[in-house]
mmCIF file of N, CA and C in Angstrom:
data_model
loop_
_atom_site.group_PDB
_atom_site.id
_atom_site.type_symbol
_atom_site.label_atom_id
_atom_site.label_comp_id
_atom_site.label_asym_id
_atom_site.label_seq_id
_atom_site.Cartn_x
_atom_site.Cartn_y
_atom_site.Cartn_z
ATOM 1 N N MET A 5 0.826 -1.190 0.000
ATOM 2 C CA MET A 5 0.000 0.000 0.000
ATOM 3 C C MET A 5 0.867 1.249 0.000
ATOM 4 N N THR A 6 1.946 1.266 0.747
ATOM 5 C CA THR A 6 2.823 2.432 0.811
ATOM 6 C C THR A 6 3.466 2.708 -0.543
ATOM 7 N N LEU A 7 3.895 1.680 -1.245
ATOM 8 C CA LEU A 7 4.501 1.853 -2.557
ATOM 9 C C LEU A 7 3.500 2.460 -3.531
ATOM 10 N N LEU A 8 2.272 1.978 -3.525
ATOM 11 C CA LEU A 8 1.235 2.508 -4.402
ATOM 12 C C LEU A 8 0.989 3.979 -4.111
ATOM 13 N N PHE A 9 0.913 4.343 -2.847
ATOM 14 C CA PHE A 9 0.700 5.739 -2.477
ATOM 15 C C PHE A 9 1.860 6.606 -2.955
ATOM 16 N N SER A 10 3.076 6.115 -2.855
ATOM 17 C CA SER A 10 4.251 6.871 -3.298
ATOM 18 C C SER A 10 4.206 7.134 -4.792
ATOM 19 N N ILE A 11 3.785 6.163 -5.565
ATOM 20 C CA ILE A 11 3.694 6.329 -7.011
ATOM 21 C C ILE A 11 2.613 7.339 -7.360
ATOM 22 N N ILE A 12 1.467 7.245 -6.736
ATOM 23 C CA ILE A 12 0.374 8.173 -7.005
ATOM 24 C C ILE A 12 0.760 9.590 -6.595
ATOM 25 N N ALA A 13 1.433 9.739 -5.495
ATOM 26 C CA ALA A 13 1.788 11.059 -4.984
ATOM 27 C C ALA A 13 2.778 11.786 -5.887
ATOM 28 N N ARG A 14 3.519 11.081 -6.726
ATOM 29 C CA ARG A 14 4.518 11.707 -7.584
ATOM 30 C C ARG A 14 3.927 12.328 -8.839
ATOM 31 N N ALA A 15 2.739 11.959 -9.236
ATOM 32 C CA ALA A 15 2.147 12.484 -10.467
ATOM 33 C C ALA A 15 1.980 13.994 -10.369
ATOM 34 N N GLU A 16 2.293 14.667 -11.454
ATOM 35 C CA GLU A 16 2.124 16.112 -11.542
ATOM 36 C C GLU A 16 0.894 16.397 -12.389
ATOM 37 N N PHE A 17 0.184 17.455 -12.050
ATOM 38 C CA PHE A 17 -0.997 17.856 -12.801
ATOM 39 C C PHE A 17 -0.741 19.212 -13.433
ATOM 40 N N TYR A 18 -1.025 19.305 -14.731
ATOM 41 C CA TYR A 18 -0.791 20.536 -15.473
ATOM 42 C C TYR A 18 -2.070 20.938 -16.196
ATOM 43 N N LYS A 19 -2.444 22.201 -16.095
ATOM 44 C CA LYS A 19 -3.562 22.717 -16.876
ATOM 45 C C LYS A 19 -2.995 23.118 -18.233
ATOM 46 N N VAL A 20 -3.559 22.559 -19.297
ATOM 47 C CA VAL A 20 -3.057 22.821 -20.647
ATOM 48 C C VAL A 20 -4.212 23.195 -21.567
ATOM 49 N N GLU A 21 -3.900 23.945 -22.606
ATOM 50 C CA GLU A 21 -4.847 24.207 -23.685
ATOM 51 C C GLU A 21 -4.353 23.416 -24.871
ATOM 52 N N ILE A 22 -5.223 22.564 -25.412
ATOM 53 C CA ILE A 22 -4.784 21.640 -26.455
ATOM 54 C C ILE A 22 -5.668 21.701 -27.687
ATOM 55 N N ARG A 23 -5.081 21.232 -28.776
ATOM 56 C CA ARG A 23 -5.859 20.971 -29.989
ATOM 57 C C ARG A 23 -5.371 19.650 -30.562
ATOM 58 N N ARG A 24 -6.281 18.972 -31.230
ATOM 59 C CA ARG A 24 -5.917 17.691 -31.831
ATOM 60 C C ARG A 24 -5.248 17.960 -33.169
ATOM 61 N N GLU A 25 -4.042 17.446 -33.337
ATOM 62 C CA GLU A 25 -3.288 17.600 -34.579
ATOM 63 C C GLU A 25 -3.586 16.455 -35.541
ATOM 64 N N SER A 26 -3.618 15.250 -35.024
ATOM 65 C CA SER A 26 -3.915 14.061 -35.817
ATOM 66 C C SER A 26 -4.287 12.944 -34.850
ATOM 67 N N SER A 27 -4.479 11.765 -35.388
ATOM 68 C CA SER A 27 -4.854 10.635 -34.552
ATOM 69 C C SER A 27 -3.821 10.430 -33.446
ATOM 70 N N ASN A 28 -4.278 10.506 -32.195
ATOM 71 C CA ASN A 28 -3.431 10.290 -31.017
ATOM 72 C C ASN A 28 -2.295 11.297 -30.859
ATOM 73 N N LEU A 29 -2.476 12.499 -31.382
ATOM 74 C CA LEU A 29 -1.460 13.537 -31.219
ATOM 75 C C LEU A 29 -2.135 14.877 -30.948
ATOM 76 N N TYR A 30 -1.790 15.460 -29.795
ATOM 77 C CA TYR A 30 -2.345 16.747 -29.372
ATOM 78 C C TYR A 30 -1.205 17.731 -29.176
ATOM 79 N N GLN A 31 -1.483 19.014 -29.440
ATOM 80 C CA GLN A 31 -0.489 20.066 -29.264
ATOM 81 C C GLN A 31 -0.986 21.058 -28.229
ATOM 82 N N THR A 32 -0.068 21.526 -27.371
ATOM 83 C CA THR A 32 -0.416 22.578 -26.417
ATOM 84 C C THR A 32 -0.089 23.927 -27.045
ATOM 85 N N ARG A 33 -0.617 24.993 -26.464
ATOM 86 C CA ARG A 33 -0.309 26.350 -26.948
ATOM 87 C C ARG A 33 1.182 26.661 -26.828
ATOM 88 N N GLU A 34 1.862 25.978 -25.933
ATOM 89 C CA GLU A 34 3.301 26.183 -25.746
ATOM 90 C C GLU A 34 4.141 25.412 -26.763
ATOM 91 N N GLY A 35 3.490 24.652 -27.635
ATOM 92 C CA GLY A 35 4.209 23.911 -28.666
ATOM 93 C C GLY A 35 4.670 22.530 -28.253
ATOM 94 N N ILE A 36 4.187 22.039 -27.131
ATOM 95 C CA ILE A 36 4.525 20.693 -26.667
ATOM 96 C C ILE A 36 3.498 19.722 -27.239
ATOM 97 N N TYR A 37 3.970 18.570 -27.692
ATOM 98 C CA TYR A 37 3.079 17.558 -28.254
ATOM 99 C C TYR A 37 2.857 16.441 -27.244
ATOM 100 N N ILE A 38 1.619 15.968 -27.187
ATOM 101 C CA ILE A 38 1.224 14.893 -26.283
ATOM 102 C C ILE A 38 0.745 13.731 -27.137
ATOM 103 N N LYS A 39 1.459 12.611 -27.083
ATOM 104 C CA LYS A 39 1.084 11.417 -27.846
ATOM 105 C C LYS A 39 0.247 10.520 -26.951
ATOM 106 N N THR A 40 -0.938 10.162 -27.433
ATOM 107 C CA THR A 40 -1.862 9.338 -26.657
ATOM 108 C C THR A 40 -2.028 7.965 -27.304
ATOM 109 N N LYS A 41 -2.767 7.096 -26.612
ATOM 110 C CA LYS A 41 -3.105 5.770 -27.144
ATOM 111 C C LYS A 41 -4.621 5.657 -27.237
ATOM 112 N N PHE A 42 -5.125 5.273 -28.388
ATOM 113 C CA PHE A 42 -6.548 5.002 -28.592
ATOM 114 C C PHE A 42 -7.439 6.159 -28.139
ATOM 115 N N CYS A 43 -7.042 7.382 -28.450
ATOM 116 C CA CYS A 43 -7.784 8.566 -28.014
ATOM 117 C C CYS A 43 -8.599 9.123 -29.178
ATOM 118 N N TYR A 44 -9.898 9.237 -28.975
ATOM 119 C CA TYR A 44 -10.795 9.687 -30.039
ATOM 120 C C TYR A 44 -11.441 11.028 -29.731
ATOM 121 N N GLU A 45 -10.905 11.759 -28.762
ATOM 122 C CA GLU A 45 -11.460 13.060 -28.386
ATOM 123 C C GLU A 45 -10.946 14.145 -29.330
ATOM 124 N N TYR A 46 -11.885 14.955 -29.824
ATOM 125 C CA TYR A 46 -11.514 16.086 -30.668
ATOM 126 C C TYR A 46 -11.420 17.328 -29.804
ATOM 127 N N ALA A 47 -10.431 18.163 -30.077
ATOM 128 C CA ALA A 47 -10.250 19.384 -29.293
ATOM 129 C C ALA A 47 -9.673 20.472 -30.196
ATOM 130 N N ILE A 48 -10.252 21.654 -30.094
ATOM 131 C CA ILE A 48 -9.731 22.820 -30.801
ATOM 132 C C ILE A 48 -9.490 23.893 -29.757
ATOM 133 N N TRP A 49 -8.279 23.925 -29.219
ATOM 134 C CA TRP A 49 -7.859 24.846 -28.159
ATOM 135 C C TRP A 49 -8.820 24.817 -26.978
ATOM 136 N N GLU A 50 -8.941 23.648 -26.413
ATOM 137 C CA GLU A 50 -9.766 23.437 -25.227
ATOM 138 C C GLU A 50 -8.878 23.196 -24.010
ATOM 139 N N SER A 51 -9.388 23.575 -22.857
ATOM 140 C CA SER A 51 -8.666 23.331 -21.607
ATOM 141 C C SER A 51 -8.738 21.853 -21.253
ATOM 142 N N ALA A 52 -7.648 21.348 -20.708
ATOM 143 C CA ALA A 52 -7.583 19.956 -20.260
ATOM 144 C C ALA A 52 -6.570 19.879 -19.121
ATOM 145 N N ILE A 53 -6.561 18.743 -18.448
ATOM 146 C CA ILE A 53 -5.599 18.494 -17.377
ATOM 147 C C ILE A 53 -4.694 17.350 -17.824
ATOM 148 N N LEU A 54 -3.405 17.571 -17.720
ATOM 149 C CA LEU A 54 -2.423 16.539 -18.013
ATOM 150 C C LEU A 54 -1.891 16.011 -16.689
ATOM 151 N N SER A 55 -2.124 14.734 -16.432
ATOM 152 C CA SER A 55 -1.575 14.059 -15.254
ATOM 153 C C SER A 55 -0.366 13.279 -15.746
ATOM 154 N N TYR A 56 0.817 13.697 -15.310
ATOM 155 C CA TYR A 56 2.025 13.130 -15.910
ATOM 156 C C TYR A 56 3.160 12.968 -14.908
ATOM 157 N N ASP A 57 3.801 11.828 -14.981
ATOM 158 C CA ASP A 57 5.050 11.565 -14.273
ATOM 159 C C ASP A 57 5.931 10.783 -15.241
ATOM 160 N N LYS A 58 7.129 11.218 -15.447
ATOM 161 C CA LYS A 58 8.030 10.632 -16.441
ATOM 162 C C LYS A 58 8.167 9.121 -16.307
ATOM 163 N N TYR A 59 8.149 8.599 -15.096
ATOM 164 C CA TYR A 59 8.393 7.174 -14.873
ATOM 165 C C TYR A 59 7.121 6.371 -14.604
ATOM 166 N N SER A 60 5.971 6.979 -14.843
ATOM 167 C CA SER A 60 4.695 6.313 -14.577
ATOM 168 C C SER A 60 4.124 5.687 -15.847
ATOM 169 N N TYR A 61 3.358 4.634 -15.666
ATOM 170 C CA TYR A 61 2.621 4.025 -16.770
ATOM 171 C C TYR A 61 1.147 4.404 -16.697
ATOM 172 N N ASN A 62 0.808 5.378 -15.867
ATOM 173 C CA ASN A 62 -0.584 5.765 -15.654
ATOM 174 C C ASN A 62 -0.801 7.248 -15.979
ATOM 175 N N ASN A 63 -0.137 7.757 -17.004
ATOM 176 C CA ASN A 63 -0.281 9.153 -17.392
ATOM 177 C C ASN A 63 -1.569 9.338 -18.186
ATOM 178 N N LYS A 64 -2.246 10.479 -17.948
ATOM 179 C CA LYS A 64 -3.545 10.705 -18.588
ATOM 180 C C LYS A 64 -3.700 12.144 -19.041
ATOM 181 N N LEU A 65 -4.483 12.305 -20.096
ATOM 182 C CA LEU A 65 -4.950 13.604 -20.541
ATOM 183 C C LEU A 65 -6.444 13.610 -20.256
ATOM 184 N N ILE A 66 -6.883 14.529 -19.404
ATOM 185 C CA ILE A 66 -8.274 14.550 -18.946
ATOM 186 C C ILE A 66 -8.974 15.756 -19.559
ATOM 187 N N PHE A 67 -10.029 15.493 -20.313
ATOM 188 C CA PHE A 67 -10.755 16.538 -21.028
ATOM 189 C C PHE A 67 -11.857 17.132 -20.155
ATOM 190 N N ASN A 68 -12.344 18.316 -20.546
ATOM 191 C CA ASN A 68 -13.396 19.003 -19.783
ATOM 192 C C ASN A 68 -14.673 18.185 -19.654
ATOM 193 N N ASN A 69 -14.958 17.329 -20.633
ATOM 194 C CA ASN A 69 -16.179 16.526 -20.586
ATOM 195 C C ASN A 69 -16.042 15.298 -19.686
ATOM 196 N N GLY A 70 -14.879 15.153 -19.040
ATOM 197 C CA GLY A 70 -14.668 14.031 -18.124
ATOM 198 C C GLY A 70 -13.991 12.830 -18.757
ATOM 199 N N GLN A 71 -13.910 12.797 -20.075
ATOM 200 C CA GLN A 71 -13.225 11.695 -20.751
ATOM 201 C C GLN A 71 -11.726 11.822 -20.535
ATOM 202 N N SER A 72 -11.040 10.701 -20.516
ATOM 203 C CA SER A 72 -9.585 10.745 -20.383
ATOM 204 C C SER A 72 -8.952 9.757 -21.352
ATOM 205 N N CYS A 73 -7.709 10.042 -21.704
ATOM 206 C CA CYS A 73 -6.956 9.191 -22.618
ATOM 207 C C CYS A 73 -5.591 8.898 -22.015
ATOM 208 N N GLU A 74 -5.101 7.712 -22.277
ATOM 209 C CA GLU A 74 -3.773 7.324 -21.812
ATOM 210 C C GLU A 74 -2.716 8.095 -22.599
ATOM 211 N N VAL A 75 -1.746 8.651 -21.893
ATOM 212 C CA VAL A 75 -0.651 9.382 -22.532
ATOM 213 C C VAL A 75 0.524 8.428 -22.703
ATOM 214 N N GLU A 76 0.980 8.309 -23.938
ATOM 215 C CA GLU A 76 2.124 7.447 -24.240
ATOM 216 C C GLU A 76 3.439 8.170 -23.965
ATOM 217 N N LYS A 77 3.549 9.417 -24.446
ATOM 218 C CA LYS A 77 4.756 10.202 -24.174
ATOM 219 C C LYS A 77 4.533 11.664 -24.507
ATOM 220 N N ILE A 78 5.462 12.488 -24.027
ATOM 221 C CA ILE A 78 5.461 13.928 -24.265
ATOM 222 C C ILE A 78 6.620 14.233 -25.205
ATOM 223 N N LEU A 79 6.338 15.011 -26.238
ATOM 224 C CA LEU A 79 7.360 15.370 -27.223
ATOM 225 C C LEU A 79 7.570 16.874 -27.205
ATOM 226 N N ASN A 80 8.817 17.309 -27.163
ATOM 227 C CA ASN A 80 9.106 18.751 -27.165
ATOM 228 C C ASN A 80 9.378 19.234 -28.557
#
């Protein structure tokens, strides 16, 4: 239980404005790209929350409508 709590506590949350560039690829206003897996949400400069930790396998992009997508990686 302690290990699980430690992993969850390390996740960082970022408020981002995103748009969908192509299938499973979103761009932030800052020019950072977010690669997702099996994500079908369309966004045109919408607010979202990015839950991300470099060493986690549970990274998510959470949309305003409550839907979330698994984040594969962040590209600069």
